[in-house]
PDB file of C-alpha atoms in Angstrom:
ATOM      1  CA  UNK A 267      20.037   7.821 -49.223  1.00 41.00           C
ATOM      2  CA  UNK A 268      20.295   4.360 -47.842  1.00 39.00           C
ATOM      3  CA  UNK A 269      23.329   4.938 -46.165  1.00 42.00           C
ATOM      4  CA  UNK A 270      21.916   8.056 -44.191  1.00 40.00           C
ATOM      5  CA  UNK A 271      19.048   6.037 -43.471  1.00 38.00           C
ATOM      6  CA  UNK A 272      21.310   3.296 -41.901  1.00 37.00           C
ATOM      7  CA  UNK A 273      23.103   6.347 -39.598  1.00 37.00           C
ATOM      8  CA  UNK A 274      19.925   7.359 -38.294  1.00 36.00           C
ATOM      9  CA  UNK A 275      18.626   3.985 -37.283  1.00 33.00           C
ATOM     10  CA  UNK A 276      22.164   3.823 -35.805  1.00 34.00           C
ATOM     11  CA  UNK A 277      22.114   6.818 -33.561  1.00 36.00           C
ATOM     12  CA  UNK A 278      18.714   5.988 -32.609  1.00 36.00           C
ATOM     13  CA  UNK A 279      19.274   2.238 -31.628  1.00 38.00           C
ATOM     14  CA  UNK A 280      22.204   3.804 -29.499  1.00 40.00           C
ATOM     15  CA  UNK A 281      20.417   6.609 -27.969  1.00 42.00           C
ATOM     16  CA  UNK A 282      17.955   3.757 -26.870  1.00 43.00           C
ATOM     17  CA  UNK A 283      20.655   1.550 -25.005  1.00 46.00           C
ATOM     18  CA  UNK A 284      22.769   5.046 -23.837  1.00 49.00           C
ATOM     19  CA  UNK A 285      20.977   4.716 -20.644  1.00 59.00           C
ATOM     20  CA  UNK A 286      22.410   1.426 -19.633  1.00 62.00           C
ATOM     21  CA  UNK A 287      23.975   1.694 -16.680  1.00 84.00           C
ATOM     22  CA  UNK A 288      24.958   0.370 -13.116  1.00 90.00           C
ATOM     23  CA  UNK A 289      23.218   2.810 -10.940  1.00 93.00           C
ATOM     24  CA  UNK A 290      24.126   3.030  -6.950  1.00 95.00           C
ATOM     25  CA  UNK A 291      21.622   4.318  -4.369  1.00 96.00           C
ATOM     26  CA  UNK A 292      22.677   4.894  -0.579  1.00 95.00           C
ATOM     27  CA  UNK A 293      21.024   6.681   2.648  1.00 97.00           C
ATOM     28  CA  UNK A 294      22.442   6.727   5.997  1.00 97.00           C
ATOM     29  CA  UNK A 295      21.748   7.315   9.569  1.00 94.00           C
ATOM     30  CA  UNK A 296      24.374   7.139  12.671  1.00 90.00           C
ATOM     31  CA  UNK A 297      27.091   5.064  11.638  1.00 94.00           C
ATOM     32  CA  UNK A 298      25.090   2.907   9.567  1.00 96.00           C
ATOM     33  CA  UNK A 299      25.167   2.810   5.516  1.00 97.00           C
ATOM     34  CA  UNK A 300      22.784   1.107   3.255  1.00 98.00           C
ATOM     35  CA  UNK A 301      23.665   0.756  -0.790  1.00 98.00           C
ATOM     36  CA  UNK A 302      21.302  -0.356  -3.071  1.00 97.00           C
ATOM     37  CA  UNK A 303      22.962  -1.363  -6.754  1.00 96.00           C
ATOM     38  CA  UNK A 304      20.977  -3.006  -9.496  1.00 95.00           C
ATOM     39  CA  UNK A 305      21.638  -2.498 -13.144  1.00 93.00           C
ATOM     40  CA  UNK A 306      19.385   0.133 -15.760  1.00 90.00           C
ATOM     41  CA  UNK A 307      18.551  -0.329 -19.158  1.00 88.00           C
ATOM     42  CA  UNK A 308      16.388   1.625 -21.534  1.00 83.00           C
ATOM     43  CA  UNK A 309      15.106   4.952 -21.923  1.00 77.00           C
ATOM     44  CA  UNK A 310      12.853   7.097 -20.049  1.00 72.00           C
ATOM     45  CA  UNK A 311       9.721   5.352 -22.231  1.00 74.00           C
ATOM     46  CA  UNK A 312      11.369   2.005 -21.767  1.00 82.00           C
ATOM     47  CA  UNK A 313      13.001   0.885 -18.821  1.00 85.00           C
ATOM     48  CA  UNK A 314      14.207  -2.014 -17.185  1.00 88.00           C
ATOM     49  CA  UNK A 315      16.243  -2.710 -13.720  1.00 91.00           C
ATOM     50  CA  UNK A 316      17.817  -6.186 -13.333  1.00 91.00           C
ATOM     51  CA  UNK A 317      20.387  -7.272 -10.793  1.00 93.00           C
ATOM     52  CA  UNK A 318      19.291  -6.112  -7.745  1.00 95.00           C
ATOM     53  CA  UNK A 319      21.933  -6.075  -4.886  1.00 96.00           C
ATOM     54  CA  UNK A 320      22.008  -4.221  -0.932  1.00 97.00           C
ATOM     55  CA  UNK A 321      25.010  -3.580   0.771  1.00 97.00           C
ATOM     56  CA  UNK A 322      24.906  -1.942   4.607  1.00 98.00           C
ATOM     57  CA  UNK A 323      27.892  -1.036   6.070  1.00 97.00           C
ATOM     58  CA  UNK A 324      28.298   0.025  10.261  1.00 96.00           C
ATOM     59  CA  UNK A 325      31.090   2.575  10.748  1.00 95.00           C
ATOM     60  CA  UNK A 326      32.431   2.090   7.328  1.00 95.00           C
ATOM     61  CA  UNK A 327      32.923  -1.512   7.804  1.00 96.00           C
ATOM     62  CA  UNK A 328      30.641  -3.678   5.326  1.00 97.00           C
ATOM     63  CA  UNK A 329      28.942  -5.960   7.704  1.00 96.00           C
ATOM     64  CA  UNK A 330      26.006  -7.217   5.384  1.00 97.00           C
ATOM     65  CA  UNK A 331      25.397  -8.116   1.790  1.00 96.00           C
ATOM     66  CA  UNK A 332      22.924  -9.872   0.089  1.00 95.00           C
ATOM     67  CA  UNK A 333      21.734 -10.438  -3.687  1.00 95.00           C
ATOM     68  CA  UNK A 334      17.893  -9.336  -4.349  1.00 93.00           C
ATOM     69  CA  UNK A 335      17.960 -11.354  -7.459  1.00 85.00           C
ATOM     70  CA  UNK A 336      15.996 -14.128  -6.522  1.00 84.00           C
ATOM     71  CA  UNK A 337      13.048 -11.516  -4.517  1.00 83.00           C
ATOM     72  CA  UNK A 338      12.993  -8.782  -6.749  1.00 85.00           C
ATOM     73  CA  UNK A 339      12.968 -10.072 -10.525  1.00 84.00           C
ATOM     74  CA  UNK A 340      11.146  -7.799 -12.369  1.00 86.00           C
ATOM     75  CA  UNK A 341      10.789  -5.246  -9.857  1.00 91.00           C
ATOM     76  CA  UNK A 342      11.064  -1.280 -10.194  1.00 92.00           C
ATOM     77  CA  UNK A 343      12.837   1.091  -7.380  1.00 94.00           C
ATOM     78  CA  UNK A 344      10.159   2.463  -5.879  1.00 93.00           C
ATOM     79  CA  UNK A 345      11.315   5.704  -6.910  1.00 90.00           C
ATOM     80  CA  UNK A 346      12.340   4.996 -10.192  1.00 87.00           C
ATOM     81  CA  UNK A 347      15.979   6.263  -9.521  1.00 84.00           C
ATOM     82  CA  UNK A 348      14.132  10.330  -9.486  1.00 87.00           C
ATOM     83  CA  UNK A 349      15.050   9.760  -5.257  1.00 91.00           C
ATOM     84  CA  UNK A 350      16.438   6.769  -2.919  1.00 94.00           C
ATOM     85  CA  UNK A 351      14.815   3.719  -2.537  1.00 96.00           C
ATOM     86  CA  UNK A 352      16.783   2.794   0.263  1.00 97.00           C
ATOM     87  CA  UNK A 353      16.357   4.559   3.442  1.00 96.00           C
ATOM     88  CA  UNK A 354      17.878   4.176   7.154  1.00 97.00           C
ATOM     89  CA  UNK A 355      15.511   4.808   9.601  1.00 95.00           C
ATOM     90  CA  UNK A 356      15.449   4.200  13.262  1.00 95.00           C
ATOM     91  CA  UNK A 357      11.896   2.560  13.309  1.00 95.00           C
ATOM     92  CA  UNK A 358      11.905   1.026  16.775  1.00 90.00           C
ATOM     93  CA  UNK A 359      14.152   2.663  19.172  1.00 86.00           C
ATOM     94  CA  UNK A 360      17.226   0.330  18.418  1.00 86.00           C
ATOM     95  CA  UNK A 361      19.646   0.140  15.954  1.00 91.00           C
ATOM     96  CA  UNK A 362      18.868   1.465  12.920  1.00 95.00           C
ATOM     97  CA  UNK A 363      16.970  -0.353   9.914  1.00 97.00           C
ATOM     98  CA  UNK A 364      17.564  -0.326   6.782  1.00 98.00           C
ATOM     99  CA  UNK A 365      14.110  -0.284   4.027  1.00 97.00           C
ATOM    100  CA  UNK A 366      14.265  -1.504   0.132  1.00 97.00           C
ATOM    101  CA  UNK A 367      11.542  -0.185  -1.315  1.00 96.00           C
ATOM    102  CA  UNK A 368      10.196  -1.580  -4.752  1.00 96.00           C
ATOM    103  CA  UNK A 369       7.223  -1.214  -7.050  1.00 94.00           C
ATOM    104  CA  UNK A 370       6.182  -4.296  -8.535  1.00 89.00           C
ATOM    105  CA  UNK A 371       4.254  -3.677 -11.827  1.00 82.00           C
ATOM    106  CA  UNK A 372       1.738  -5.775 -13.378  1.00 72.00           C
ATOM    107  CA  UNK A 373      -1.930  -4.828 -13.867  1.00 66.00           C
ATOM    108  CA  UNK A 374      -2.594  -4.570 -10.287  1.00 68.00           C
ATOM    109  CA  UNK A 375       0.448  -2.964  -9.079  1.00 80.00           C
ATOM    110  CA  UNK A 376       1.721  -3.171  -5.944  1.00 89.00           C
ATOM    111  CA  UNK A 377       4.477  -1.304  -3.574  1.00 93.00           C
ATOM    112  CA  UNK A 378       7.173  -3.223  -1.348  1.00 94.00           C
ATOM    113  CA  UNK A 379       9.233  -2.733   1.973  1.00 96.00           C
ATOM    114  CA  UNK A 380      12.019  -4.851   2.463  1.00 97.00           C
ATOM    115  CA  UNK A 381      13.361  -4.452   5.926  1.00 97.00           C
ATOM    116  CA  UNK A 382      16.903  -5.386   7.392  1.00 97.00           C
ATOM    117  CA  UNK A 383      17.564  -4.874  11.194  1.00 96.00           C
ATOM    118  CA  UNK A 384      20.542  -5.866  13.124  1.00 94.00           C
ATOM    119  CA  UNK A 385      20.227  -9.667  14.335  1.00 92.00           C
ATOM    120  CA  UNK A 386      23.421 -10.802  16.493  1.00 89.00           C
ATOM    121  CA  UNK A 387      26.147 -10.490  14.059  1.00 89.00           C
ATOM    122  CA  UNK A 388      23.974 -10.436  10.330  1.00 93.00           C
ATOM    123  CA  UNK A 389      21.085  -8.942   9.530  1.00 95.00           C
ATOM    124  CA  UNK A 390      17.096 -10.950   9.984  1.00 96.00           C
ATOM    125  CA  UNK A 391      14.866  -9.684   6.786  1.00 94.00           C
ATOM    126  CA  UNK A 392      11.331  -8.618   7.156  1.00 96.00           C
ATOM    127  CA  UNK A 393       8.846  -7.238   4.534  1.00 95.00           C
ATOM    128  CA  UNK A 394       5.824  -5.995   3.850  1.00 95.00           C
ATOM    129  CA  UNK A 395       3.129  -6.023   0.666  1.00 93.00           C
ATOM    130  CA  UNK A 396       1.215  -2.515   0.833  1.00 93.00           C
ATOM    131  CA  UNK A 397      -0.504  -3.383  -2.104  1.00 87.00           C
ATOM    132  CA  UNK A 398      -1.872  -1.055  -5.105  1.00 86.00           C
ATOM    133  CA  UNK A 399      -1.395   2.785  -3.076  1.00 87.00           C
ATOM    134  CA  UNK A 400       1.908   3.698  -1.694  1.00 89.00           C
ATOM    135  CA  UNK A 401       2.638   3.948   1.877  1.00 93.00           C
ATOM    136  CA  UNK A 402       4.244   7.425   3.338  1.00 94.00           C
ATOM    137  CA  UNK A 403       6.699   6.694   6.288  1.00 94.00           C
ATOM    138  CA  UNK A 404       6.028   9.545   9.038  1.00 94.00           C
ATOM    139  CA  UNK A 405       5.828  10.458  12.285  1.00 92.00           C
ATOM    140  CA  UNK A 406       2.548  10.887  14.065  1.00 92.00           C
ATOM    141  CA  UNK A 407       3.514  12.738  17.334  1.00 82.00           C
ATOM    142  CA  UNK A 408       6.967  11.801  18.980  1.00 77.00           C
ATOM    143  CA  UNK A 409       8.289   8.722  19.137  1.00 83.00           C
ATOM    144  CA  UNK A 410       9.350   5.711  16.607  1.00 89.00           C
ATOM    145  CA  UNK A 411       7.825   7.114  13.252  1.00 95.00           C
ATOM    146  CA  UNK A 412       4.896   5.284  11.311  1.00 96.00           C
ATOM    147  CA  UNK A 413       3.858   3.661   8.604  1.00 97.00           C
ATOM    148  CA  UNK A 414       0.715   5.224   6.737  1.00 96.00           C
ATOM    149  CA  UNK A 415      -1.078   2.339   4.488  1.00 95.00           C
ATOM    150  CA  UNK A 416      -4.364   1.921   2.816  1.00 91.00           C
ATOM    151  CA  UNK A 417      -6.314  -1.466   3.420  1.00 89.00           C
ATOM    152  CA  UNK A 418      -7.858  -2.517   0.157  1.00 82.00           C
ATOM    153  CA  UNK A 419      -9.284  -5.946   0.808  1.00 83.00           C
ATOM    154  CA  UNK A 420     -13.327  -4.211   0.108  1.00 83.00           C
ATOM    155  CA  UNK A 421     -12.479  -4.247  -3.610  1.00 74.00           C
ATOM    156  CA  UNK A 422     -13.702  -7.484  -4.091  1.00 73.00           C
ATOM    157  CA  UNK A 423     -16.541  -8.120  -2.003  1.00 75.00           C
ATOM    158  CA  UNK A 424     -17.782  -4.941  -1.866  1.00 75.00           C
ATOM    159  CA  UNK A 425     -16.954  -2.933  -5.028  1.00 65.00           C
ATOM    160  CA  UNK A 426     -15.489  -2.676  -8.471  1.00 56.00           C
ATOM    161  CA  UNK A 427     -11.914   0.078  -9.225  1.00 51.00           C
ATOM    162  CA  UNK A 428     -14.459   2.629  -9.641  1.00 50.00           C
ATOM    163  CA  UNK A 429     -16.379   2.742  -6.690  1.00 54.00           C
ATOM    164  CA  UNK A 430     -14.535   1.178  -3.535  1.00 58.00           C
ATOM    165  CA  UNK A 431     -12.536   2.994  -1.166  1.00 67.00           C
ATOM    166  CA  UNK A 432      -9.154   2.684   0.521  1.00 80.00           C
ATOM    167  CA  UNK A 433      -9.164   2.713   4.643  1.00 90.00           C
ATOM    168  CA  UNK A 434      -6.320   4.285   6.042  1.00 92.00           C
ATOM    169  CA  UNK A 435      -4.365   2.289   8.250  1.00 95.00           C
ATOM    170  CA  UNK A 436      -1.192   2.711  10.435  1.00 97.00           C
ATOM    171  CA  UNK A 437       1.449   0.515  10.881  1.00 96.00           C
ATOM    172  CA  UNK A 438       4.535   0.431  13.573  1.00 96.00           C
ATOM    173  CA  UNK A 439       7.786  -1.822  12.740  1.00 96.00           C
ATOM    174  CA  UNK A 440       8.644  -3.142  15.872  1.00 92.00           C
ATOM    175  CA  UNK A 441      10.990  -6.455  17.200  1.00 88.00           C
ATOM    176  CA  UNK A 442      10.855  -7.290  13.418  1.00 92.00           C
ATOM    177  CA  UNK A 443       7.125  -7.275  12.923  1.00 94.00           C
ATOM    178  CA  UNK A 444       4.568  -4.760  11.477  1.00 96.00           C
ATOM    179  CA  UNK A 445       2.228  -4.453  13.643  1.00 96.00           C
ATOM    180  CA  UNK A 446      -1.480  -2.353  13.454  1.00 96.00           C
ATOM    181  CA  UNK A 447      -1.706   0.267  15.268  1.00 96.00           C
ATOM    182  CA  UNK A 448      -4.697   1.700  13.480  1.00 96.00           C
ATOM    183  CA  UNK A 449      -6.930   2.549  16.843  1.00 97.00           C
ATOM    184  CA  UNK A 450      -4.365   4.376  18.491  1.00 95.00           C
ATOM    185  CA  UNK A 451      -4.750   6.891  15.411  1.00 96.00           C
ATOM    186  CA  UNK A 452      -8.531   8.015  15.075  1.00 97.00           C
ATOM    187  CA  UNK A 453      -7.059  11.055  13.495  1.00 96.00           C
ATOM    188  CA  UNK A 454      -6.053   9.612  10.498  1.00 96.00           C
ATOM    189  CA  UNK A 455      -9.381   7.294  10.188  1.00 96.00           C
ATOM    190  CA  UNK A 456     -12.604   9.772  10.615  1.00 97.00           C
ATOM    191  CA  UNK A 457     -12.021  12.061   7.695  1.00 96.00           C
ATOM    192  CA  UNK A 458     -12.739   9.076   5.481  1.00 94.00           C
ATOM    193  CA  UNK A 459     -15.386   8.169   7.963  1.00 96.00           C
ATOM    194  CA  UNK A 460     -17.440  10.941   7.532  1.00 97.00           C
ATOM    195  CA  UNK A 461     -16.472  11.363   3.971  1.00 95.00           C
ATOM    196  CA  UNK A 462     -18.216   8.263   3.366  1.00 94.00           C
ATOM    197  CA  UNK A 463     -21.153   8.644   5.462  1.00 96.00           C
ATOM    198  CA  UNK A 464     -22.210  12.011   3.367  1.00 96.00           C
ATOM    199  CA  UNK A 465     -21.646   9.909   0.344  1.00 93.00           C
ATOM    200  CA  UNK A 466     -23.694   7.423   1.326  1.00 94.00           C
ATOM    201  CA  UNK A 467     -27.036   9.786   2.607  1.00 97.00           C
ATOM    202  CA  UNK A 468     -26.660  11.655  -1.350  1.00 95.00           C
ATOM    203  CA  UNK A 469     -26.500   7.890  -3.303  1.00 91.00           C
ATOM    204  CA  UNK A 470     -29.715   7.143  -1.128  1.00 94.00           C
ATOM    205  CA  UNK A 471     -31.245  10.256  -2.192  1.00 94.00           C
ATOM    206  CA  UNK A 472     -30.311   9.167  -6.046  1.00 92.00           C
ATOM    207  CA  UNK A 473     -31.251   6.053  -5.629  1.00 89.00           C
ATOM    208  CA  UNK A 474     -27.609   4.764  -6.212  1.00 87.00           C
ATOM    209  CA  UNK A 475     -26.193   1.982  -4.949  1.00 86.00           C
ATOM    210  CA  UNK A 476     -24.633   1.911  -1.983  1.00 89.00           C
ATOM    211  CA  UNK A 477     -23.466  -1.415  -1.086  1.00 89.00           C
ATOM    212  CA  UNK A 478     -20.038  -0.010  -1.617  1.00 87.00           C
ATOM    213  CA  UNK A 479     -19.867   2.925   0.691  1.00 90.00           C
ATOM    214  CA  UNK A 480     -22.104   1.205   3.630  1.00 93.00           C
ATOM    215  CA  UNK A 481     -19.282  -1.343   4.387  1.00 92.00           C
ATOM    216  CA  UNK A 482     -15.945   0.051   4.249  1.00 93.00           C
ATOM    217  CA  UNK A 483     -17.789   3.226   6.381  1.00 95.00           C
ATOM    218  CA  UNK A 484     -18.693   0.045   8.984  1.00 97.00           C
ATOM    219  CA  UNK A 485     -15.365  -0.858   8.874  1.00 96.00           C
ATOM    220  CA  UNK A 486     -14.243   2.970  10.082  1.00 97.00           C
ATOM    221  CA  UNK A 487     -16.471   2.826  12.692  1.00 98.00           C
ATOM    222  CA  UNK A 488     -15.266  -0.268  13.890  1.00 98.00           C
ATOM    223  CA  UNK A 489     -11.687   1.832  13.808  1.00 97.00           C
ATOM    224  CA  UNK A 490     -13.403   4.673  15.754  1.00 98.00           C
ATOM    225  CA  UNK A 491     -14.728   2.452  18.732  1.00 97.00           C
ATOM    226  CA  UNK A 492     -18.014   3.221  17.208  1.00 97.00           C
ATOM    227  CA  UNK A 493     -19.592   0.000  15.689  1.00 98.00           C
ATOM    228  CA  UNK A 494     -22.940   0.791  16.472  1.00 97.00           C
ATOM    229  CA  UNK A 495     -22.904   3.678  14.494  1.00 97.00           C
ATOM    230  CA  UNK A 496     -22.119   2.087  11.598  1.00 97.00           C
ATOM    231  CA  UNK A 497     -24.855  -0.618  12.268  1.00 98.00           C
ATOM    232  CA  UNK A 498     -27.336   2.136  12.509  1.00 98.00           C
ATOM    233  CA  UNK A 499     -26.887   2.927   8.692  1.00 97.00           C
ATOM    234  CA  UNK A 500     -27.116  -0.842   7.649  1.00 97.00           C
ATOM    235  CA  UNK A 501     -30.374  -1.680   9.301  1.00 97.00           C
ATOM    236  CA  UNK A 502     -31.495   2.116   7.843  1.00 97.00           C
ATOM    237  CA  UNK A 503     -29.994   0.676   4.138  1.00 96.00           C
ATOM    238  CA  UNK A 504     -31.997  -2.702   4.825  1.00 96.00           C
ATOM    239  CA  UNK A 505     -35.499  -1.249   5.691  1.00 96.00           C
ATOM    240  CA  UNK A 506     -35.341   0.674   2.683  1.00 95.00           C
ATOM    241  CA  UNK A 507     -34.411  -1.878   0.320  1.00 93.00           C
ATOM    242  CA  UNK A 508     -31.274  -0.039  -0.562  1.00 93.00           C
ATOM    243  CA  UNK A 509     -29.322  -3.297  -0.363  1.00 91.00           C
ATOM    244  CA  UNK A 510     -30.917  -4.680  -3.980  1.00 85.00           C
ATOM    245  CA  UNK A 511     -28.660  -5.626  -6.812  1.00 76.00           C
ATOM    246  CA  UNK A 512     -30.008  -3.705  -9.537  1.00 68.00           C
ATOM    247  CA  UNK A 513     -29.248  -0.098  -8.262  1.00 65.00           C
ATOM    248  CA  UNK A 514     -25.767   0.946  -9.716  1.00 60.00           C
ATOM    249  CA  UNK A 515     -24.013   0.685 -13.032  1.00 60.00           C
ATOM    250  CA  UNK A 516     -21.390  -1.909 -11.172  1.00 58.00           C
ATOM    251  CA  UNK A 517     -23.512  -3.777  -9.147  1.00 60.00           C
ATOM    252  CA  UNK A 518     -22.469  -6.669  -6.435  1.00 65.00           C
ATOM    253  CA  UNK A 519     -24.220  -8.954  -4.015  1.00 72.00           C
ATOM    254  CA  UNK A 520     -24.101  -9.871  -1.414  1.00 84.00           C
ATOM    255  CA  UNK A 521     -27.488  -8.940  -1.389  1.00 86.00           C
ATOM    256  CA  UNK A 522     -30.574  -7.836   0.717  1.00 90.00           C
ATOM    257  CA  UNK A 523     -30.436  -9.953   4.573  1.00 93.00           C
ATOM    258  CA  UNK A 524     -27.143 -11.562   3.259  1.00 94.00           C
ATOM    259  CA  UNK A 525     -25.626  -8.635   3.298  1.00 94.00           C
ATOM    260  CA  UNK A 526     -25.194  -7.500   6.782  1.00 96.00           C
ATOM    261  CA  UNK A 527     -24.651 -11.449   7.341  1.00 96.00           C
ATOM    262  CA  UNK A 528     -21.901 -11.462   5.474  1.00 95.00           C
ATOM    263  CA  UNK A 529     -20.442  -8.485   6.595  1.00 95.00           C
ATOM    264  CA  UNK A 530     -20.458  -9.572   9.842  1.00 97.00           C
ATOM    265  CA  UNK A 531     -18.143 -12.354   8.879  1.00 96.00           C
ATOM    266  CA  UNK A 532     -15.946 -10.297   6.557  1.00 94.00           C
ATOM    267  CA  UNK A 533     -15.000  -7.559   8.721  1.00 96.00           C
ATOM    268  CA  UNK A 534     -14.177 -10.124  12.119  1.00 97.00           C
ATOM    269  CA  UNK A 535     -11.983 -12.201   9.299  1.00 95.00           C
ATOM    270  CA  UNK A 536      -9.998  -8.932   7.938  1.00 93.00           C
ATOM    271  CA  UNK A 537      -9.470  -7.823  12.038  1.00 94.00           C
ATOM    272  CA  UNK A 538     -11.999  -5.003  12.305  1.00 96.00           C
ATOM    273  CA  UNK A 539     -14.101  -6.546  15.027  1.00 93.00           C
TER     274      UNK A 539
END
């Protein structure tokens, strides 16, 4: 009996290591190749990725390498090996670039972009934090494609993880920089914009509060060339002492005339006005 016991803890301690593995991911566009090898342990319930390493190659011929070790401890592909995290994209009308993209874990996860573009005879390394919702790389209407992100700096001034909202916002990699190109995309912002607005006119009518909504929609109008619009609903919010803290289960301040104060402050310091 003890003996069979043994086996099965055996096979079972073996079918948890059986995974282990060097695992290779590549994508590539033109004459340019991009590997990314790291190292897999575990199971599908208990997985780990060590060793991180990216290879690119240009017309067979490796011409960059580089150990992720010392960036990417404790990271996760963002795809969890199910797809390539490594991609080749043409992302500013030059030579291709090569993207890394991780998940980071923790309790307030975020998702990664390394970014490798031809510099003289290496590659220079750019990156970018999206933070907790993943970005979608895409291509708005011709052109160098884009980055779709989701701003989340309202959580803490302005919210709790049940009640905030995520702002779209578009990004372009160009000259080695991600640069905002938010406003040239009202498409992608006024959805949300008027999403928000409705929810805002039925938590007045509940008597909810609505501290939350009032300035991330602001912060859409500001997106929309439409800041006075937004304004509108604060002063409307303010006359009817909407902006109390005692009106919602997760309440926040700032409060009554400090609020529009304050938001005045936040939004020119996180680049809406």
């Amino acid at each position: 009996m003890r003996r069979a016991a043994a086996a099965a803890l055996l096979v079972l301690a073996t079918a948890g290591t059986a995974d282990a593995r060097m695992v290779t991911e590549h994508d590539a566009h033109g004459g340019t190749r991009a590997e990314l090898s790291y190292d897999r342990r575990g199971d599908e319930f208990n997985r780990s990725y060590r060793d991180f390493s990216l290879k690119i190659f240009e017309d067979g011929v490796l011409a960059f390498e580089r150990d992720l070790t010392s960036c990417c401890h404790g990271y996760q592909p963002a795809r969890f090996g199910r797809a390539s995290s490594v991609t080749v994209r043409n992302l500013d009308g030059g030579a291709p670039e090569v993207l890394v993209d991780f998940y980071t874990g923790g309790a307030y996860c975020c998702w990664l972009t390394l970014v490798y573009r031809q510099s003289g005879n290496s590659y220079a390394h750019s990156q970018k934090n999206w933070g907790p919702k993943r970005h979608q790389l895409t291509n708005l209407g011709g052109g160098s494609p884009e980055f779709i992100s989701h701003d989340d700096s309202f959580l803490k001034p302005y919210g709790c993880n049940f009640c905030w909202h995520y702002l779209p916002h578009v990004w372009r990699f160009d000259a080695g920089k991600f640069r905002d190109v938010t406003r040239r995309h009202p498409a992608q912002v006024r959805p949300l914009s008027r999403k928000l607005r409705r929810k805002y006119f039925r938590a007045s009518g509940r008597g909810d509060d609505v501290k939350p909504i009032i300035a991330p929609y602001v912060a859409t109008t500001y997106l929309l060339g439409k800041p006075r619009t937004g304004w509108r609903l604060v002063h409307r919010a303010l006359r009817r002492g909407e902006l109390v803290n005692h009106r919602g289960r997760y309440d926040f301040c700032p409060c009554g005339t400090d609020y529009p104060k304050h938001l005045r402050r936040f939004l020119r310091t996180t680049g809406y006005r």
